[in-house]
mmCIF file of N, CA and C in Angstrom:
data_model
loop_
_atom_site.group_PDB
_atom_site.id
_atom_site.type_symbol
_atom_site.label_atom_id
_atom_site.label_comp_id
_atom_site.label_asym_id
_atom_site.label_seq_id
_atom_site.Cartn_x
_atom_site.Cartn_y
_atom_site.Cartn_z
ATOM 1 N N MET A 1 160.246 79.320 -1.609
ATOM 2 C CA MET A 1 159.515 78.305 -0.793
ATOM 3 C C MET A 1 159.715 76.907 -1.383
ATOM 4 N N ALA A 2 159.764 76.773 -2.715
ATOM 5 C CA ALA A 2 159.937 75.468 -3.317
ATOM 6 C C ALA A 2 161.303 74.875 -2.886
ATOM 7 N N GLN A 3 162.320 75.701 -2.668
ATOM 8 C CA GLN A 3 163.631 75.221 -2.298
ATOM 9 C C GLN A 3 163.525 74.554 -0.908
ATOM 10 N N VAL A 4 162.760 75.085 0.018
ATOM 11 C CA VAL A 4 162.618 74.537 1.316
ATOM 12 C C VAL A 4 162.029 73.170 1.301
ATOM 13 N N LEU A 5 160.984 73.027 0.474
ATOM 14 C CA LEU A 5 160.320 71.736 0.323
ATOM 15 C C LEU A 5 161.252 70.763 -0.277
ATOM 16 N N GLU A 6 162.020 71.098 -1.267
ATOM 17 C CA GLU A 6 162.958 70.197 -1.920
ATOM 18 C C GLU A 6 163.988 69.742 -0.946
ATOM 19 N N ASP A 7 164.514 70.700 -0.106
ATOM 20 C CA ASP A 7 165.541 70.335 0.925
ATOM 21 C C ASP A 7 164.948 69.338 1.913
ATOM 22 N N SER A 8 163.692 69.524 2.338
ATOM 23 C CA SER A 8 163.173 68.573 3.333
ATOM 24 C C SER A 8 163.021 67.183 2.794
ATOM 25 N N ARG A 9 162.807 67.009 1.551
ATOM 26 C CA ARG A 9 162.667 65.728 0.930
ATOM 27 C C ARG A 9 163.952 64.980 0.822
ATOM 28 N N SER A 10 165.097 65.756 0.730
ATOM 29 C CA SER A 10 166.374 65.215 0.656
ATOM 30 C C SER A 10 167.069 64.940 1.994
ATOM 31 N N GLN A 11 166.371 65.273 3.089
ATOM 32 C CA GLN A 11 166.913 65.020 4.400
ATOM 33 C C GLN A 11 166.966 63.583 4.753
ATOM 34 N N VAL A 12 167.991 63.192 5.517
ATOM 35 C CA VAL A 12 168.193 61.853 5.962
ATOM 36 C C VAL A 12 168.326 61.915 7.537
ATOM 37 N N MET A 13 167.569 61.137 8.200
ATOM 38 C CA MET A 13 167.716 60.942 9.647
ATOM 39 C C MET A 13 168.488 59.687 9.970
ATOM 40 N N ILE A 14 169.438 59.871 10.772
ATOM 41 C CA ILE A 14 170.269 58.702 11.238
ATOM 42 C C ILE A 14 169.905 58.499 12.705
ATOM 43 N N SER A 15 169.306 57.307 13.016
ATOM 44 C CA SER A 15 168.902 57.014 14.336
ATOM 45 C C SER A 15 169.867 56.046 14.940
ATOM 46 N N VAL A 16 170.324 56.250 16.136
ATOM 47 C CA VAL A 16 171.355 55.362 16.770
ATOM 48 C C VAL A 16 170.685 54.763 17.989
ATOM 49 N N ASP A 17 170.804 53.465 18.071
ATOM 50 C CA ASP A 17 170.380 52.705 19.251
ATOM 51 C C ASP A 17 171.644 52.213 19.995
ATOM 52 N N PRO A 18 171.966 52.855 21.151
ATOM 53 C CA PRO A 18 173.170 52.511 21.855
ATOM 54 C C PRO A 18 172.941 51.334 22.791
ATOM 55 N N HIS A 19 174.028 50.388 22.799
ATOM 56 C CA HIS A 19 174.007 49.308 23.781
ATOM 57 C C HIS A 19 175.376 49.351 24.436
ATOM 58 N N LYS A 20 175.614 48.462 25.446
ATOM 59 C CA LYS A 20 176.855 48.448 26.162
ATOM 60 C C LYS A 20 178.074 48.155 25.197
ATOM 61 N N ALA A 21 177.899 47.176 24.353
ATOM 62 C CA ALA A 21 179.005 46.731 23.490
ATOM 63 C C ALA A 21 178.988 47.253 22.045
ATOM 64 N N SER A 22 177.791 47.766 21.553
ATOM 65 C CA SER A 22 177.693 48.169 20.174
ATOM 66 C C SER A 22 176.696 49.243 20.026
ATOM 67 N N TRP A 23 176.808 49.928 18.853
ATOM 68 C CA TRP A 23 175.864 51.018 18.449
ATOM 69 C C TRP A 23 175.305 50.557 17.141
ATOM 70 N N THR A 24 173.982 50.568 16.998
ATOM 71 C CA THR A 24 173.275 50.263 15.765
ATOM 72 C C THR A 24 172.695 51.538 15.232
ATOM 73 N N ALA A 25 172.950 51.852 13.948
ATOM 74 C CA ALA A 25 172.413 53.042 13.324
ATOM 75 C C ALA A 25 171.631 52.675 12.073
ATOM 76 N N ALA A 26 170.537 53.336 11.864
ATOM 77 C CA ALA A 26 169.733 53.176 10.621
ATOM 78 C C ALA A 26 169.498 54.572 10.023
ATOM 79 N N ALA A 27 169.691 54.642 8.740
ATOM 80 C CA ALA A 27 169.407 55.860 8.029
ATOM 81 C C ALA A 27 168.113 55.739 7.301
ATOM 82 N N VAL A 28 167.220 56.732 7.445
ATOM 83 C CA VAL A 28 165.939 56.725 6.742
ATOM 84 C C VAL A 28 165.735 58.043 6.014
ATOM 85 N N ASP A 29 164.982 58.030 4.930
ATOM 86 C CA ASP A 29 164.687 59.251 4.252
ATOM 87 C C ASP A 29 163.426 59.968 4.828
ATOM 88 N N ALA A 30 163.084 61.032 4.228
ATOM 89 C CA ALA A 30 161.917 61.829 4.701
ATOM 90 C C ALA A 30 160.579 61.031 4.662
ATOM 91 N N SER A 31 160.527 59.952 3.879
ATOM 92 C CA SER A 31 159.358 59.137 3.846
ATOM 93 C C SER A 31 159.457 57.977 4.837
ATOM 94 N N LEU A 32 160.551 57.916 5.547
ATOM 95 C CA LEU A 32 160.783 56.929 6.574
ATOM 96 C C LEU A 32 161.204 55.560 5.961
ATOM 97 N N ARG A 33 161.667 55.681 4.667
ATOM 98 C CA ARG A 33 162.167 54.429 4.008
ATOM 99 C C ARG A 33 163.557 54.143 4.487
ATOM 100 N N PRO A 34 163.860 52.947 4.864
ATOM 101 C CA PRO A 34 165.236 52.632 5.289
ATOM 102 C C PRO A 34 166.141 52.720 4.049
ATOM 103 N N LEU A 35 167.318 53.357 4.344
ATOM 104 C CA LEU A 35 168.272 53.560 3.271
ATOM 105 C C LEU A 35 169.466 52.590 3.576
ATOM 106 N N ALA A 36 169.853 52.515 4.812
ATOM 107 C CA ALA A 36 171.036 51.584 5.216
ATOM 108 C C ALA A 36 171.115 51.489 6.678
ATOM 109 N N THR A 37 171.777 50.382 7.071
ATOM 110 C CA THR A 37 172.040 50.150 8.569
ATOM 111 C C THR A 37 173.436 49.874 8.757
ATOM 112 N N ILE A 38 173.885 50.027 9.998
ATOM 113 C CA ILE A 38 175.265 49.689 10.390
ATOM 114 C C ILE A 38 175.294 49.336 11.859
ATOM 115 N N ARG A 39 176.171 48.430 12.229
ATOM 116 C CA ARG A 39 176.384 48.094 13.685
ATOM 117 C C ARG A 39 177.830 48.136 13.888
ATOM 118 N N VAL A 40 178.266 48.922 14.909
ATOM 119 C CA VAL A 40 179.732 49.066 15.173
ATOM 120 C C VAL A 40 179.964 48.901 16.670
ATOM 121 N N PRO A 41 181.187 48.493 16.983
ATOM 122 C CA PRO A 41 181.546 48.371 18.441
ATOM 123 C C PRO A 41 181.592 49.741 19.080
ATOM 124 N N VAL A 42 181.297 49.792 20.331
ATOM 125 C CA VAL A 42 181.466 51.027 21.148
ATOM 126 C C VAL A 42 182.885 51.381 21.201
ATOM 127 N N GLY A 43 183.192 52.652 20.982
ATOM 128 C CA GLY A 43 184.589 53.102 21.125
ATOM 129 C C GLY A 43 184.975 54.071 20.014
ATOM 130 N N ASP A 44 186.159 54.453 20.025
ATOM 131 C CA ASP A 44 186.649 55.469 19.025
ATOM 132 C C ASP A 44 186.491 55.028 17.637
ATOM 133 N N GLU A 45 186.922 53.752 17.343
ATOM 134 C CA GLU A 45 186.805 53.278 15.939
ATOM 135 C C GLU A 45 185.340 53.160 15.515
ATOM 136 N N GLY A 46 184.495 52.696 16.399
ATOM 137 C CA GLY A 46 183.046 52.686 16.164
ATOM 138 C C GLY A 46 182.462 54.017 15.826
ATOM 139 N N TYR A 47 182.885 54.991 16.604
ATOM 140 C CA TYR A 47 182.444 56.392 16.376
ATOM 141 C C TYR A 47 182.889 56.831 15.000
ATOM 142 N N ARG A 48 184.178 56.641 14.645
ATOM 143 C CA ARG A 48 184.626 56.987 13.281
ATOM 144 C C ARG A 48 183.829 56.308 12.262
ATOM 145 N N SER A 49 183.518 55.011 12.490
ATOM 146 C CA SER A 49 182.733 54.348 11.412
ATOM 147 C C SER A 49 181.298 54.893 11.203
ATOM 148 N N LEU A 50 180.699 55.388 12.320
ATOM 149 C CA LEU A 50 179.436 55.995 12.213
ATOM 150 C C LEU A 50 179.506 57.295 11.425
ATOM 151 N N ARG A 51 180.577 58.062 11.721
ATOM 152 C CA ARG A 51 180.731 59.257 10.947
ATOM 153 C C ARG A 51 180.989 59.055 9.449
ATOM 154 N N ARG A 52 181.760 57.969 9.157
ATOM 155 C CA ARG A 52 181.928 57.653 7.673
ATOM 156 C C ARG A 52 180.605 57.208 7.089
ATOM 157 N N PHE A 53 179.822 56.445 7.882
ATOM 158 C CA PHE A 53 178.496 56.025 7.374
ATOM 159 C C PHE A 53 177.609 57.173 6.982
ATOM 160 N N ALA A 54 177.639 58.218 7.915
ATOM 161 C CA ALA A 54 176.781 59.333 7.638
ATOM 162 C C ALA A 54 177.274 60.217 6.530
ATOM 163 N N ARG A 55 178.490 60.186 6.068
ATOM 164 C CA ARG A 55 179.004 60.949 4.934
ATOM 165 C C ARG A 55 178.400 60.510 3.601
ATOM 166 N N LYS A 56 177.700 59.443 3.570
ATOM 167 C CA LYS A 56 177.060 58.962 2.356
ATOM 168 C C LYS A 56 175.954 59.919 1.910
ATOM 169 N N TRP A 57 175.450 60.685 2.854
ATOM 170 C CA TRP A 57 174.347 61.657 2.557
ATOM 171 C C TRP A 57 174.756 63.087 2.974
ATOM 172 N N SER A 58 174.376 64.089 2.204
ATOM 173 C CA SER A 58 174.791 65.411 2.448
ATOM 174 C C SER A 58 173.903 66.177 3.438
ATOM 175 N N ASN A 59 172.653 65.743 3.609
ATOM 176 C CA ASN A 59 171.754 66.541 4.532
ATOM 177 C C ASN A 59 171.249 65.564 5.632
ATOM 178 N N THR A 60 172.113 65.341 6.638
ATOM 179 C CA THR A 60 171.704 64.443 7.689
ATOM 180 C C THR A 60 171.391 65.074 9.022
ATOM 181 N N HIS A 61 170.586 64.400 9.810
ATOM 182 C CA HIS A 61 170.307 64.801 11.192
ATOM 183 C C HIS A 61 170.399 63.443 12.013
ATOM 184 N N TRP A 62 170.787 63.675 13.307
ATOM 185 C CA TRP A 62 171.104 62.515 14.156
ATOM 186 C C TRP A 62 169.921 62.446 15.162
ATOM 187 N N ALA A 63 169.584 61.254 15.552
ATOM 188 C CA ALA A 63 168.691 61.011 16.675
ATOM 189 C C ALA A 63 169.272 59.838 17.469
ATOM 190 N N ILE A 64 169.594 60.114 18.730
ATOM 191 C CA ILE A 64 170.177 59.088 19.605
ATOM 192 C C ILE A 64 169.104 58.639 20.674
ATOM 193 N N GLU A 65 168.898 57.377 20.703
ATOM 194 C CA GLU A 65 167.940 56.797 21.607
ATOM 195 C C GLU A 65 168.582 56.859 23.038
ATOM 196 N N ALA A 66 167.849 57.488 24.004
ATOM 197 C CA ALA A 66 168.373 57.596 25.370
ATOM 198 C C ALA A 66 168.049 56.307 26.093
ATOM 199 N N GLN A 67 168.971 55.877 26.913
ATOM 200 C CA GLN A 67 168.806 54.678 27.715
ATOM 201 C C GLN A 67 168.214 55.131 29.032
ATOM 202 N N PRO A 68 167.112 54.534 29.525
ATOM 203 C CA PRO A 68 166.555 54.922 30.795
ATOM 204 C C PRO A 68 167.545 54.575 31.926
ATOM 205 N N ALA A 69 167.427 55.384 32.991
ATOM 206 C CA ALA A 69 168.376 55.207 34.117
ATOM 207 C C ALA A 69 168.338 53.825 34.651
ATOM 208 N N TRP A 70 167.178 53.194 34.760
ATOM 209 C CA TRP A 70 167.005 51.911 35.371
ATOM 210 C C TRP A 70 167.779 50.786 34.550
ATOM 211 N N ALA A 71 168.003 51.083 33.292
ATOM 212 C CA ALA A 71 168.627 50.057 32.427
ATOM 213 C C ALA A 71 170.172 50.189 32.436
ATOM 214 N N ARG A 72 170.659 51.202 33.051
ATOM 215 C CA ARG A 72 172.129 51.417 33.082
ATOM 216 C C ARG A 72 172.831 50.654 34.200
ATOM 217 N N ARG A 73 172.073 50.064 34.953
ATOM 218 C CA ARG A 73 172.614 49.273 36.208
ATOM 219 C C ARG A 73 173.195 47.949 35.808
#
């Protein structure tokens, strides 16, 4: 059981806020302390940059903010 608690403390959540021209990502720890942020252009190279950004931490989870349908117009 102690191992499970230890693992949950080492988890990092990467939250992505998508926009038409860029993606902004923030990494936070289990205490919701900001660890790092990045802003990349939308596209293949931006996606690769996000993946490289996430490799800084071994135990990551992703959260992508969904854009409401009315905002896509």
